[in-house]
């Protein structure tokens, strides 16, 4: 039964295994005769390092069998295993960019980078900065922003605050940013692997000019460059101006770089625990690099489901969350999967929604529109804070039935109802659940997505680590801007 192996969890989590087994037997006896018209597949990957130190999966296979059969899983498993072997054995295309695979454990073993980051934080703290400006685009800013947004207050600002520049070319934004910087006490982290990307290069020219006007020769102390070890305009500039620098390893591409100084340095400067982030990622690394079946490797399972659905014409994956603070993580995920898989006229288009907000805009399409979608719910088991709906003993607002209930309870029920409704509407549903919003959980899920993405792209038959299509707009833009005339 695929159900049994899909319910299987990590071998060092026996209590969860037993629980999952009983859960399935109970569920099967009570529910399996329910006529189900549509597919629903429900995985819960719980990242609970305090209790279990592993990911848990619960899979509802009676619901999955309308879309993915036991035979489908058995047929694809060898392909997924091969993809995993290609990744770990460095025999697949783009193998020279797989330095991220062992990165979490190696950074924790050899602490040179962590020590250097700590020293930088200490040095910079003497300025008492209230603002960290991260200049970068794509993989050079999205990871840090995803963690920052997930762990910062939804209303009001963290101190130091992190803001971004060079992630687009909006003139009004950058003009306002200059005014903002004049009033603040900033430290600048400029990030570009190639060192030549136009958007961050323009933003950096603006910002360093302002910094030099404001701080004179001391400006260089407040600027840190993260770039290639040897090449690129940013490296040349950093050497000429005497900025402190960090290296982006040659074997790690932009969208896989969140756990290099690209993500670690700005996050540490803002006071986040990068040690916990790496611990979470290392925990996941251990699990995914050790286990090699669909039954015990959640990334293999997620990659298999994606590719099986893709073959059935489900060409759009929606990442949906009921936790708005995860919306930037979805942006990071979109880049990771979109840039890794969308090539050679192939690929699953990654899109994202924030519920319940988007249920009042895109919900209609998901429920009833073109059936090219499948949906991955990303949720958090334990809310950061909760609030009770006031008990007024009144039904004036027709909310008597909810008074005294926690708002998180209502949100969870809304999520449960949405998964069910969308599944009934013919949208395959996958659910990934983080235990809480912490650095550890974020490190874990980010590594999980990186690993799944590489496997999924290999199964699809493309190089996960290149992005040839990104060049087309640049060539045209340079032509229109007359770059080669100077
Ligand atoms: O994933 C990628 O490689 C891209 O998104 C890059 O991160 C992005 O284009 C920025 O490139 P660079 O860091 O060279 O400025």
CSV table of C-alpha atoms and ligand atoms in Angstrom, one decimal:
chain,number,residue,atom,x,y,z
A,1,UNK,CA,0.0,0.0,0.0
A,2,UNK,CA,1.4,3.4,-0.9
A,3,UNK,CA,-0.5,4.7,2.0
A,4,UNK,CA,1.7,2.8,4.5
A,5,UNK,CA,4.9,4.0,3.0
A,6,UNK,CA,3.7,7.5,2.5
A,7,UNK,CA,2.7,7.5,6.2
A,8,UNK,CA,6.2,6.3,7.1
A,9,UNK,CA,8.3,8.9,8.8
A,10,UNK,CA,12.0,9.1,9.7
A,11,UNK,CA,13.4,6.0,11.1
A,12,UNK,CA,14.7,7.7,14.2
A,13,UNK,CA,11.2,8.9,15.1
A,14,UNK,CA,9.6,5.7,16.2
A,15,UNK,CA,6.8,7.3,18.2
A,16,UNK,CA,5.7,9.3,15.2
A,17,UNK,CA,5.9,6.2,13.0
A,18,UNK,CA,3.6,4.3,15.4
A,19,UNK,CA,1.3,7.3,15.6
A,20,UNK,CA,1.1,7.6,11.9
A,21,UNK,CA,0.4,3.9,11.5
A,22,UNK,CA,-2.4,4.0,14.0
A,23,UNK,CA,-3.7,7.2,12.6
A,24,UNK,CA,-3.9,5.6,9.2
A,25,UNK,CA,-5.6,2.4,10.4
A,26,UNK,CA,-8.1,4.4,12.3
A,27,UNK,CA,-8.7,6.7,9.4
A,28,UNK,CA,-8.9,3.9,6.9
A,29,UNK,CA,-11.5,2.0,8.9
A,30,UNK,CA,-13.7,5.0,9.5
A,31,UNK,CA,-13.4,6.9,6.3
A,32,UNK,CA,-12.3,4.8,3.4
A,33,UNK,CA,-15.7,4.1,2.1
A,34,UNK,CA,-16.6,7.7,1.8
A,35,UNK,CA,-17.1,8.4,-1.9
A,36,UNK,CA,-14.5,11.0,-2.9
A,37,UNK,CA,-14.9,12.7,-6.2
A,38,UNK,CA,-11.7,14.6,-6.3
A,39,UNK,CA,-8.1,14.4,-5.2
A,40,UNK,CA,-6.7,15.6,-2.0
A,41,UNK,CA,-3.2,14.8,-0.9
A,42,UNK,CA,-2.2,16.0,2.4
A,43,UNK,CA,1.3,15.9,3.8
A,44,UNK,CA,2.2,17.5,7.0
A,45,UNK,CA,6.0,18.1,7.4
A,46,UNK,CA,6.3,19.2,11.0
A,47,UNK,CA,9.7,20.6,11.9
A,48,UNK,CA,9.7,20.2,15.7
A,49,UNK,CA,13.3,20.1,16.8
A,50,UNK,CA,12.4,20.3,20.5
A,51,UNK,CA,10.5,17.0,20.5
A,52,UNK,CA,11.4,14.9,17.5
A,53,UNK,CA,14.2,16.5,15.5
A,54,UNK,CA,12.7,15.3,12.3
A,55,UNK,CA,10.0,15.9,9.7
A,56,UNK,CA,6.8,14.1,10.0
A,57,UNK,CA,4.5,13.1,7.1
A,58,UNK,CA,0.9,12.2,7.2
A,59,UNK,CA,-0.5,11.3,3.8
A,60,UNK,CA,-4.2,10.7,2.9
A,61,UNK,CA,-3.8,8.2,0.1
A,62,UNK,CA,-7.5,7.4,-0.2
A,63,UNK,CA,-7.9,10.9,-1.5
A,64,UNK,CA,-4.7,10.9,-3.5
A,65,UNK,CA,-5.6,7.8,-5.5
A,66,UNK,CA,-7.9,9.8,-7.8
A,67,UNK,CA,-4.8,11.6,-9.2
A,68,UNK,CA,-1.8,9.6,-8.1
A,69,UNK,CA,-1.9,5.8,-7.9
A,70,UNK,CA,0.3,3.4,-6.1
A,71,UNK,CA,1.7,2.4,-9.5
A,72,UNK,CA,2.5,6.0,-10.3
A,73,UNK,CA,4.5,6.2,-7.1
A,74,UNK,CA,6.3,2.9,-7.8
A,75,UNK,CA,7.0,3.9,-11.4
A,76,UNK,CA,8.5,7.2,-10.5
A,77,UNK,CA,10.5,6.1,-7.4
A,78,UNK,CA,13.5,4.9,-9.4
A,79,UNK,CA,13.7,8.2,-11.2
A,80,UNK,CA,13.6,10.1,-7.9
A,81,UNK,CA,16.3,7.9,-6.5
A,82,UNK,CA,18.4,8.5,-9.6
A,83,UNK,CA,17.9,12.2,-9.2
A,84,UNK,CA,19.0,12.0,-5.6
A,85,UNK,CA,22.1,10.0,-6.6
A,86,UNK,CA,22.9,12.5,-9.3
A,87,UNK,CA,22.7,15.4,-6.8
A,88,UNK,CA,24.7,13.7,-4.1
A,89,UNK,CA,27.2,12.0,-6.4
A,90,UNK,CA,27.6,15.2,-8.4
A,91,UNK,CA,26.9,13.5,-11.7
A,92,UNK,CA,24.0,15.6,-12.9
A,93,UNK,CA,24.1,18.7,-15.1
A,94,UNK,CA,25.2,21.7,-13.2
A,95,UNK,CA,27.0,19.5,-10.6
A,96,UNK,CA,29.6,22.3,-10.2
A,97,UNK,CA,26.9,24.3,-8.4
A,98,UNK,CA,26.0,21.9,-5.7
A,99,UNK,CA,28.2,23.4,-3.0
A,100,UNK,CA,25.0,24.2,-1.0
A,101,UNK,CA,24.2,20.5,-0.4
A,102,UNK,CA,26.7,20.1,2.5
A,103,UNK,CA,27.0,23.7,3.3
A,104,UNK,CA,25.0,23.8,6.6
A,105,UNK,CA,27.0,21.0,8.3
A,106,UNK,CA,30.3,22.3,6.9
A,107,UNK,CA,29.7,25.9,8.2
A,108,UNK,CA,28.9,24.4,11.6
A,109,UNK,CA,32.0,22.2,11.7
A,110,UNK,CA,34.4,24.8,10.4
A,111,UNK,CA,33.4,28.0,12.1
A,112,UNK,CA,35.6,30.5,10.2
A,113,UNK,CA,32.7,32.2,8.4
A,114,UNK,CA,30.5,32.3,11.5
A,115,UNK,CA,33.4,33.8,13.5
A,116,UNK,CA,34.1,36.3,10.8
A,117,UNK,CA,30.4,37.3,10.8
A,118,UNK,CA,30.4,37.6,14.5
A,119,UNK,CA,33.5,39.9,14.4
A,120,UNK,CA,31.8,42.1,11.7
A,121,UNK,CA,28.7,42.4,13.9
A,122,UNK,CA,30.8,43.4,16.8
A,123,UNK,CA,32.7,46.0,14.8
A,124,UNK,CA,29.6,47.4,13.2
A,125,UNK,CA,27.8,47.6,16.5
A,126,UNK,CA,30.1,50.4,17.6
A,127,UNK,CA,28.2,52.6,15.1
A,128,UNK,CA,24.9,51.7,16.8
A,129,UNK,CA,23.2,51.4,13.4
A,130,UNK,CA,19.4,51.6,13.2
A,131,UNK,CA,19.2,50.5,9.6
A,132,UNK,CA,20.8,47.7,7.5
A,133,UNK,CA,20.5,48.4,3.8
A,134,UNK,CA,20.7,45.2,1.7
A,135,UNK,CA,21.5,46.0,-2.0
A,136,UNK,CA,20.9,43.0,-4.2
A,137,UNK,CA,18.4,41.3,-6.5
A,138,UNK,CA,17.1,37.8,-7.0
A,139,UNK,CA,19.0,35.3,-5.0
A,140,UNK,CA,21.2,38.0,-3.6
A,141,UNK,CA,18.4,39.5,-1.5
A,142,UNK,CA,15.3,37.2,-1.4
A,143,UNK,CA,16.6,34.7,1.2
A,144,UNK,CA,17.5,37.4,3.8
A,145,UNK,CA,14.2,39.2,3.1
A,146,UNK,CA,12.2,36.0,3.5
A,147,UNK,CA,13.7,35.3,7.0
A,148,UNK,CA,13.5,38.9,8.0
A,149,UNK,CA,9.9,39.3,7.1
A,150,UNK,CA,8.9,36.0,8.7
A,151,UNK,CA,10.6,36.9,12.0
A,152,UNK,CA,9.9,40.6,12.3
A,153,UNK,CA,6.9,42.4,13.7
A,154,UNK,CA,4.0,42.6,11.2
A,155,UNK,CA,3.3,46.1,12.5
A,156,UNK,CA,6.0,48.6,13.4
A,157,UNK,CA,9.8,48.0,12.9
A,158,UNK,CA,12.5,45.9,14.3
A,159,UNK,CA,15.7,47.6,15.3
A,160,UNK,CA,17.9,47.6,13.4
A,161,UNK,CA,15.5,47.6,10.6
A,162,UNK,CA,16.4,45.9,7.3
A,163,UNK,CA,15.5,47.6,4.0
A,164,UNK,CA,16.3,46.8,0.4
A,165,UNK,CA,17.7,48.5,-2.6
A,166,UNK,CA,18.6,47.6,-6.2
A,167,UNK,CA,15.9,44.8,-6.2
A,168,UNK,CA,14.1,46.9,-8.9
A,169,UNK,CA,14.6,50.1,-10.8
A,170,UNK,CA,11.7,52.2,-9.5
A,171,UNK,CA,13.0,55.8,-9.4
A,172,UNK,CA,10.5,57.0,-6.8
A,173,UNK,CA,11.5,54.2,-4.4
A,174,UNK,CA,15.2,55.0,-4.7
A,175,UNK,CA,14.7,58.7,-4.5
A,176,UNK,CA,12.7,58.3,-1.2
A,177,UNK,CA,15.4,55.9,0.0
A,178,UNK,CA,18.0,58.6,-0.4
A,179,UNK,CA,16.0,60.9,1.8
A,180,UNK,CA,15.4,58.2,4.3
A,181,UNK,CA,19.1,57.4,4.6
A,182,UNK,CA,20.0,61.0,5.3
A,183,UNK,CA,17.9,60.8,8.5
A,184,UNK,CA,19.2,57.4,9.6
A,185,UNK,CA,22.4,55.7,10.8
A,186,UNK,CA,22.8,53.0,8.2
A,187,UNK,CA,25.2,50.1,7.5
A,188,UNK,CA,25.2,49.0,3.9
A,189,UNK,CA,25.6,45.4,2.7
A,190,UNK,CA,26.0,45.2,-1.1
A,191,UNK,CA,25.6,41.8,-2.6
A,192,UNK,CA,26.2,40.6,-6.1
A,193,UNK,CA,27.8,37.3,-7.1
A,194,UNK,CA,28.7,38.4,-10.6
A,195,UNK,CA,29.4,41.9,-9.3
A,196,UNK,CA,28.0,43.3,-12.5
A,197,UNK,CA,24.2,43.2,-12.2
A,198,UNK,CA,22.7,46.5,-13.3
A,199,UNK,CA,20.0,47.1,-10.7
A,200,UNK,CA,22.2,46.7,-7.6
A,201,UNK,CA,25.1,48.5,-9.3
A,202,UNK,CA,22.9,51.6,-9.9
A,203,UNK,CA,21.6,51.5,-6.3
A,204,UNK,CA,25.1,51.1,-4.9
A,205,UNK,CA,26.4,54.1,-6.9
A,206,UNK,CA,23.5,56.2,-5.5
A,207,UNK,CA,24.0,54.9,-1.9
A,208,UNK,CA,27.8,55.0,-1.7
A,209,UNK,CA,27.7,58.6,-3.1
A,210,UNK,CA,25.4,59.6,-0.3
A,211,UNK,CA,27.4,57.7,2.3
A,212,UNK,CA,30.6,59.4,1.2
A,213,UNK,CA,28.8,62.8,1.4
A,214,UNK,CA,27.5,62.0,4.8
A,215,UNK,CA,30.5,60.2,6.5
A,216,UNK,CA,33.4,61.2,4.3
A,217,UNK,CA,36.3,58.8,4.5
A,218,UNK,CA,34.6,56.8,7.3
A,219,UNK,CA,31.9,55.7,4.9
A,220,UNK,CA,34.0,52.7,3.8
A,221,UNK,CA,33.8,51.3,7.4
A,222,UNK,CA,30.0,51.2,7.0
A,223,UNK,CA,30.0,49.3,3.7
A,224,UNK,CA,30.5,45.6,3.4
A,225,UNK,CA,30.6,43.8,0.0
A,226,UNK,CA,29.6,40.2,-0.6
A,227,UNK,CA,30.7,39.1,-4.0
A,228,UNK,CA,32.9,36.7,-6.1
A,229,UNK,CA,36.4,36.1,-4.7
A,230,UNK,CA,38.2,37.5,-7.7
A,231,UNK,CA,36.1,38.9,-10.5
A,232,UNK,CA,33.5,41.5,-11.1
A,233,UNK,CA,33.2,45.3,-10.8
A,234,UNK,CA,32.1,45.0,-7.2
A,235,UNK,CA,35.2,43.2,-6.2
A,236,UNK,CA,37.4,45.8,-8.0
A,237,UNK,CA,35.5,48.6,-6.2
A,238,UNK,CA,35.7,46.9,-2.8
A,239,UNK,CA,39.5,46.5,-3.1
A,240,UNK,CA,39.9,50.1,-4.3
A,241,UNK,CA,37.8,51.6,-1.5
A,242,UNK,CA,38.9,49.2,1.3
A,243,UNK,CA,35.5,47.7,2.1
A,244,UNK,CA,35.3,44.6,4.2
A,245,UNK,CA,34.4,41.7,1.9
A,246,UNK,CA,32.8,38.3,2.0
A,247,UNK,CA,33.1,35.7,-0.7
A,248,UNK,CA,30.2,33.9,-2.4
A,249,UNK,CA,31.5,30.4,-3.1
A,250,UNK,CA,32.0,29.6,-6.8
A,251,UNK,CA,30.0,26.4,-6.4
A,252,UNK,CA,26.8,28.0,-5.1
A,253,UNK,CA,24.4,29.9,-7.4
A,254,UNK,CA,22.4,32.9,-6.3
A,255,UNK,CA,19.1,31.2,-5.5
A,256,UNK,CA,20.8,28.5,-3.4
A,257,UNK,CA,22.9,31.1,-1.5
A,258,UNK,CA,20.8,32.0,1.5
A,259,UNK,CA,23.0,30.0,3.8
A,260,UNK,CA,26.2,31.7,2.6
A,261,UNK,CA,27.2,35.2,3.7
A,262,UNK,CA,24.6,36.4,1.2
A,263,UNK,CA,21.8,35.6,3.7
A,264,UNK,CA,23.8,35.0,6.9
A,265,UNK,CA,25.6,38.4,7.1
A,266,UNK,CA,22.6,40.7,6.8
A,267,UNK,CA,20.5,38.5,9.1
A,268,UNK,CA,23.2,38.4,11.8
A,269,UNK,CA,23.6,42.2,11.5
A,270,UNK,CA,19.9,42.5,12.3
A,271,UNK,CA,20.3,40.3,15.4
A,272,UNK,CA,18.8,37.0,14.1
A,273,UNK,CA,20.4,33.7,15.2
A,274,UNK,CA,22.2,32.4,12.1
A,275,UNK,CA,23.4,29.5,14.3
A,276,UNK,CA,19.8,28.4,14.7
A,277,UNK,CA,19.1,28.9,11.0
A,278,UNK,CA,22.1,26.6,10.2
A,279,UNK,CA,21.1,24.1,12.9
A,280,UNK,CA,17.7,23.8,11.3
A,281,UNK,CA,19.2,23.4,7.8
A,282,UNK,CA,21.8,20.9,9.0
A,283,UNK,CA,19.1,18.8,10.6
A,284,UNK,CA,17.2,18.7,7.3
A,285,UNK,CA,20.5,18.0,5.4
A,286,UNK,CA,21.2,15.0,7.6
A,287,UNK,CA,17.7,13.6,7.0
A,288,UNK,CA,17.5,14.2,3.3
A,289,UNK,CA,21.0,13.1,2.4
A,290,UNK,CA,20.7,9.9,4.5
A,291,UNK,CA,17.3,8.6,3.5
A,292,UNK,CA,16.7,7.4,0.0
A,293,UNK,CA,13.1,6.2,-0.4
A,294,UNK,CA,9.8,8.0,-0.9
A,295,UNK,CA,8.8,6.6,2.4
A,296,UNK,CA,11.4,8.2,4.5
A,297,UNK,CA,12.6,11.2,2.4
A,298,UNK,CA,10.1,14.1,2.4
A,299,UNK,CA,12.0,16.0,-0.3
A,300,UNK,CA,11.9,13.0,-2.6
A,301,UNK,CA,8.2,12.6,-1.9
A,302,UNK,CA,7.4,16.3,-2.7
A,303,UNK,CA,9.5,16.2,-5.8
A,304,UNK,CA,7.7,13.0,-7.0
A,305,UNK,CA,4.3,14.5,-6.4
A,306,UNK,CA,5.2,17.6,-8.3
A,307,UNK,CA,6.5,15.8,-11.3
A,308,UNK,CA,3.6,13.3,-11.3
A,309,UNK,CA,1.1,16.1,-11.3
A,310,UNK,CA,3.0,18.0,-13.9
A,311,UNK,CA,2.7,15.0,-16.2
A,312,UNK,CA,-1.0,15.2,-15.8
A,313,UNK,CA,-1.2,18.8,-17.0
A,314,UNK,CA,-1.0,20.4,-13.6
A,315,UNK,CA,1.4,23.1,-14.8
A,316,UNK,CA,0.9,25.7,-12.1
A,317,UNK,CA,1.8,25.2,-8.4
A,318,UNK,CA,0.3,27.6,-6.0
A,319,UNK,CA,2.0,28.0,-2.7
A,320,UNK,CA,-0.8,29.2,-0.4
A,321,UNK,CA,-0.3,30.3,3.2
A,322,UNK,CA,-2.6,31.5,6.0
A,323,UNK,CA,0.4,33.1,7.6
A,324,UNK,CA,1.1,36.5,5.8
A,325,UNK,CA,4.5,36.7,7.3
A,326,UNK,CA,5.5,33.7,5.1
A,327,UNK,CA,4.6,35.6,1.9
A,328,UNK,CA,8.2,36.6,1.2
A,329,UNK,CA,9.3,33.0,1.8
A,330,UNK,CA,6.9,32.2,-1.0
A,331,UNK,CA,8.7,34.8,-3.1
A,332,UNK,CA,12.0,33.1,-2.4
A,333,UNK,CA,10.4,29.7,-3.2
A,334,UNK,CA,9.1,31.1,-6.5
A,335,UNK,CA,12.5,32.2,-7.6
A,336,UNK,CA,14.1,28.9,-6.5
A,337,UNK,CA,11.7,26.7,-8.4
A,338,UNK,CA,10.9,29.1,-11.3
A,339,UNK,CA,14.5,29.8,-12.2
A,340,UNK,CA,15.6,26.2,-11.6
A,341,UNK,CA,12.8,24.4,-13.6
A,342,UNK,CA,11.5,26.9,-16.1
A,343,UNK,CA,13.6,26.2,-19.1
A,344,UNK,CA,13.7,24.2,-22.4
A,345,UNK,CA,9.9,25.0,-22.8
A,346,UNK,CA,9.3,22.9,-19.6
A,347,UNK,CA,8.5,23.6,-16.0
A,348,UNK,CA,5.8,24.1,-13.3
A,349,UNK,CA,4.9,27.8,-13.0
A,350,UNK,CA,5.2,28.7,-9.3
A,351,UNK,CA,2.7,31.2,-8.0
A,352,UNK,CA,1.7,32.3,-4.5
A,353,UNK,CA,-1.3,33.4,-2.6
A,354,UNK,CA,-1.9,34.7,0.9
A,355,UNK,CA,-5.2,33.6,2.6
A,356,UNK,CA,-7.7,34.4,3.7
A,357,UNK,CA,-7.0,37.7,1.8
A,358,UNK,CA,-6.7,36.1,-1.6
A,359,UNK,CA,-9.7,33.8,-1.1
A,360,UNK,CA,-11.6,37.0,-1.7
A,361,UNK,CA,-9.8,37.6,-5.0
A,362,UNK,CA,-8.2,34.5,-6.4
A,363,UNK,CA,-10.3,32.0,-4.5
A,364,UNK,CA,-12.9,31.9,-7.3
A,365,UNK,CA,-10.3,30.8,-9.9
A,366,UNK,CA,-8.7,28.2,-7.6
A,367,UNK,CA,-12.1,26.7,-6.8
A,368,UNK,CA,-13.7,26.8,-10.2
A,369,UNK,CA,-11.3,28.0,-12.9
A,370,UNK,CA,-9.0,26.2,-15.4
A,371,UNK,CA,-7.9,22.9,-13.7
A,372,UNK,CA,-4.2,23.4,-14.4
A,373,UNK,CA,-3.4,24.0,-10.7
A,374,UNK,CA,-2.1,22.1,-7.8
A,375,UNK,CA,-1.7,23.8,-4.4
A,376,UNK,CA,0.9,23.5,-1.7
A,377,UNK,CA,-0.2,24.9,1.6
A,378,UNK,CA,2.5,26.3,3.8
A,379,UNK,CA,1.4,26.7,7.4
A,380,UNK,CA,2.7,27.2,10.9
A,381,UNK,CA,1.3,25.0,13.7
A,382,UNK,CA,2.0,27.3,16.6
A,383,UNK,CA,1.1,31.0,16.1
A,384,UNK,CA,3.5,33.5,17.5
A,385,UNK,CA,0.7,35.2,19.4
A,386,UNK,CA,-3.0,34.6,19.8
A,387,UNK,CA,-6.0,36.7,20.6
A,388,UNK,CA,-9.4,35.8,21.9
A,389,UNK,CA,-12.6,36.9,20.2
A,390,UNK,CA,-14.3,39.0,22.9
A,391,UNK,CA,-17.2,37.4,24.8
A,392,UNK,CA,-20.0,39.9,24.7
A,393,UNK,CA,-23.0,37.4,25.0
A,394,UNK,CA,-24.4,39.1,22.0
A,395,UNK,CA,-25.2,38.1,18.4
A,396,UNK,CA,-25.6,41.6,17.1
A,397,UNK,CA,-22.7,41.0,14.7
A,398,UNK,CA,-23.7,37.4,14.2
A,399,UNK,CA,-20.5,36.2,15.8
A,400,UNK,CA,-22.0,34.6,19.0
A,401,UNK,CA,-20.8,31.2,17.7
A,402,UNK,CA,-17.2,32.4,17.8
A,403,UNK,CA,-17.0,34.3,21.0
A,404,UNK,CA,-14.4,33.1,23.4
A,405,UNK,CA,-12.6,31.3,20.6
A,406,UNK,CA,-9.0,32.0,19.7
A,407,UNK,CA,-8.4,33.8,16.4
A,408,UNK,CA,-5.8,31.1,15.5
A,409,UNK,CA,-8.5,28.5,15.8
A,410,UNK,CA,-10.7,30.3,13.3
A,411,UNK,CA,-7.7,30.7,11.0
A,412,UNK,CA,-6.9,27.0,11.2
A,413,UNK,CA,-10.5,26.1,10.5
A,414,UNK,CA,-10.5,28.4,7.5
A,415,UNK,CA,-7.4,26.6,6.3
A,416,UNK,CA,-8.9,23.2,6.8
A,417,UNK,CA,-12.1,24.2,5.0
A,418,UNK,CA,-10.1,25.8,2.1
A,419,UNK,CA,-8.0,22.7,1.6
A,420,UNK,CA,-11.1,20.5,1.6
A,421,UNK,CA,-13.0,22.9,-0.8
A,422,UNK,CA,-10.1,23.2,-3.2
A,423,UNK,CA,-9.5,19.5,-3.2
A,424,UNK,CA,-13.2,18.9,-3.9
A,425,UNK,CA,-13.0,21.4,-6.7
A,426,UNK,CA,-10.3,19.3,-8.4
A,427,UNK,CA,-7.1,20.9,-7.1
A,428,UNK,CA,-4.6,18.5,-5.8
A,429,UNK,CA,-3.6,19.7,-2.4
A,430,UNK,CA,-0.2,19.2,-0.6
A,431,UNK,CA,0.2,20.7,2.9
A,432,UNK,CA,3.6,21.5,4.5
A,433,UNK,CA,3.4,22.6,8.1
A,434,UNK,CA,6.2,24.3,10.0
A,435,UNK,CA,6.1,23.9,13.7
A,436,UNK,CA,6.7,27.6,14.5
A,437,UNK,CA,8.2,30.7,13.2
A,438,UNK,CA,11.8,30.5,14.3
A,439,UNK,CA,15.2,30.6,12.6
A,440,UNK,CA,15.5,26.8,13.1
A,441,UNK,CA,12.2,26.1,11.3
A,442,UNK,CA,13.0,28.5,8.5
A,443,UNK,CA,16.5,27.0,8.0
A,444,UNK,CA,14.9,23.6,7.9
A,445,UNK,CA,12.2,24.4,5.4
A,446,UNK,CA,14.5,26.4,3.1
A,447,UNK,CA,17.0,23.5,2.9
A,448,UNK,CA,14.0,21.2,2.3
A,449,UNK,CA,12.9,23.3,-0.7
A,450,UNK,CA,16.4,23.6,-2.1
A,451,UNK,CA,16.8,19.8,-2.0
A,452,UNK,CA,13.3,19.1,-3.4
A,453,UNK,CA,13.9,21.7,-6.1
A,454,UNK,CA,17.1,20.1,-7.4
A,455,UNK,CA,15.5,16.6,-7.4
A,456,UNK,CA,12.4,17.9,-9.1
A,457,UNK,CA,14.4,19.6,-11.9
A,458,UNK,CA,16.5,16.5,-12.4
A,459,UNK,CA,13.4,14.3,-12.8
A,460,UNK,CA,12.1,16.9,-15.2
A,461,UNK,CA,15.3,16.5,-17.2
A,462,UNK,CA,16.8,20.0,-16.9
A,463,UNK,CA,19.8,21.6,-15.3
A,464,UNK,CA,18.5,23.1,-12.0
A,465,UNK,CA,21.5,25.4,-11.6
A,466,UNK,CA,21.6,27.6,-14.7
A,467,UNK,CA,19.4,30.4,-15.8
A,468,UNK,CA,20.2,31.1,-19.5
A,469,UNK,CA,16.8,32.8,-20.1
A,470,UNK,CA,17.6,35.7,-17.7
A,471,UNK,CA,20.1,37.1,-20.2
A,472,UNK,CA,17.5,37.9,-22.9
A,473,UNK,CA,16.0,41.0,-21.4
A,474,UNK,CA,19.5,42.2,-20.3
A,475,UNK,CA,20.8,42.2,-23.8
A,476,UNK,CA,17.9,44.1,-25.2
A,477,UNK,CA,18.0,46.6,-22.2
A,478,UNK,CA,21.7,47.2,-22.8
A,479,UNK,CA,21.1,47.8,-26.4
A,480,UNK,CA,18.3,50.3,-25.7
A,481,UNK,CA,20.5,52.0,-23.1
A,482,UNK,CA,23.5,52.2,-25.4
A,483,UNK,CA,25.8,50.3,-23.0
A,484,UNK,CA,28.2,49.2,-25.7
A,485,UNK,CA,28.5,52.7,-27.2
A,486,UNK,CA,30.6,53.9,-24.2
B,1,LIG,O1,19.6,32.9,-8.8
B,1,LIG,C1,20.4,33.6,-9.5
B,1,LIG,O2,21.5,33.3,-9.9
B,1,LIG,C2,19.9,35.0,-9.8
B,1,LIG,O3,18.7,35.3,-9.3
B,1,LIG,C3,20.9,36.0,-9.2
B,1,LIG,O4,20.9,35.9,-7.8
B,1,LIG,C4,20.5,37.5,-9.5
B,1,LIG,O5,20.4,37.6,-10.9
B,1,LIG,C5,21.5,38.4,-9.0
B,1,LIG,O6,22.8,38.1,-9.5
B,1,LIG,P1,24.1,38.7,-8.9
B,1,LIG,O7,24.2,38.2,-7.5
B,1,LIG,O8,25.2,38.2,-9.7
B,1,LIG,O9,24.0,40.2,-8.9
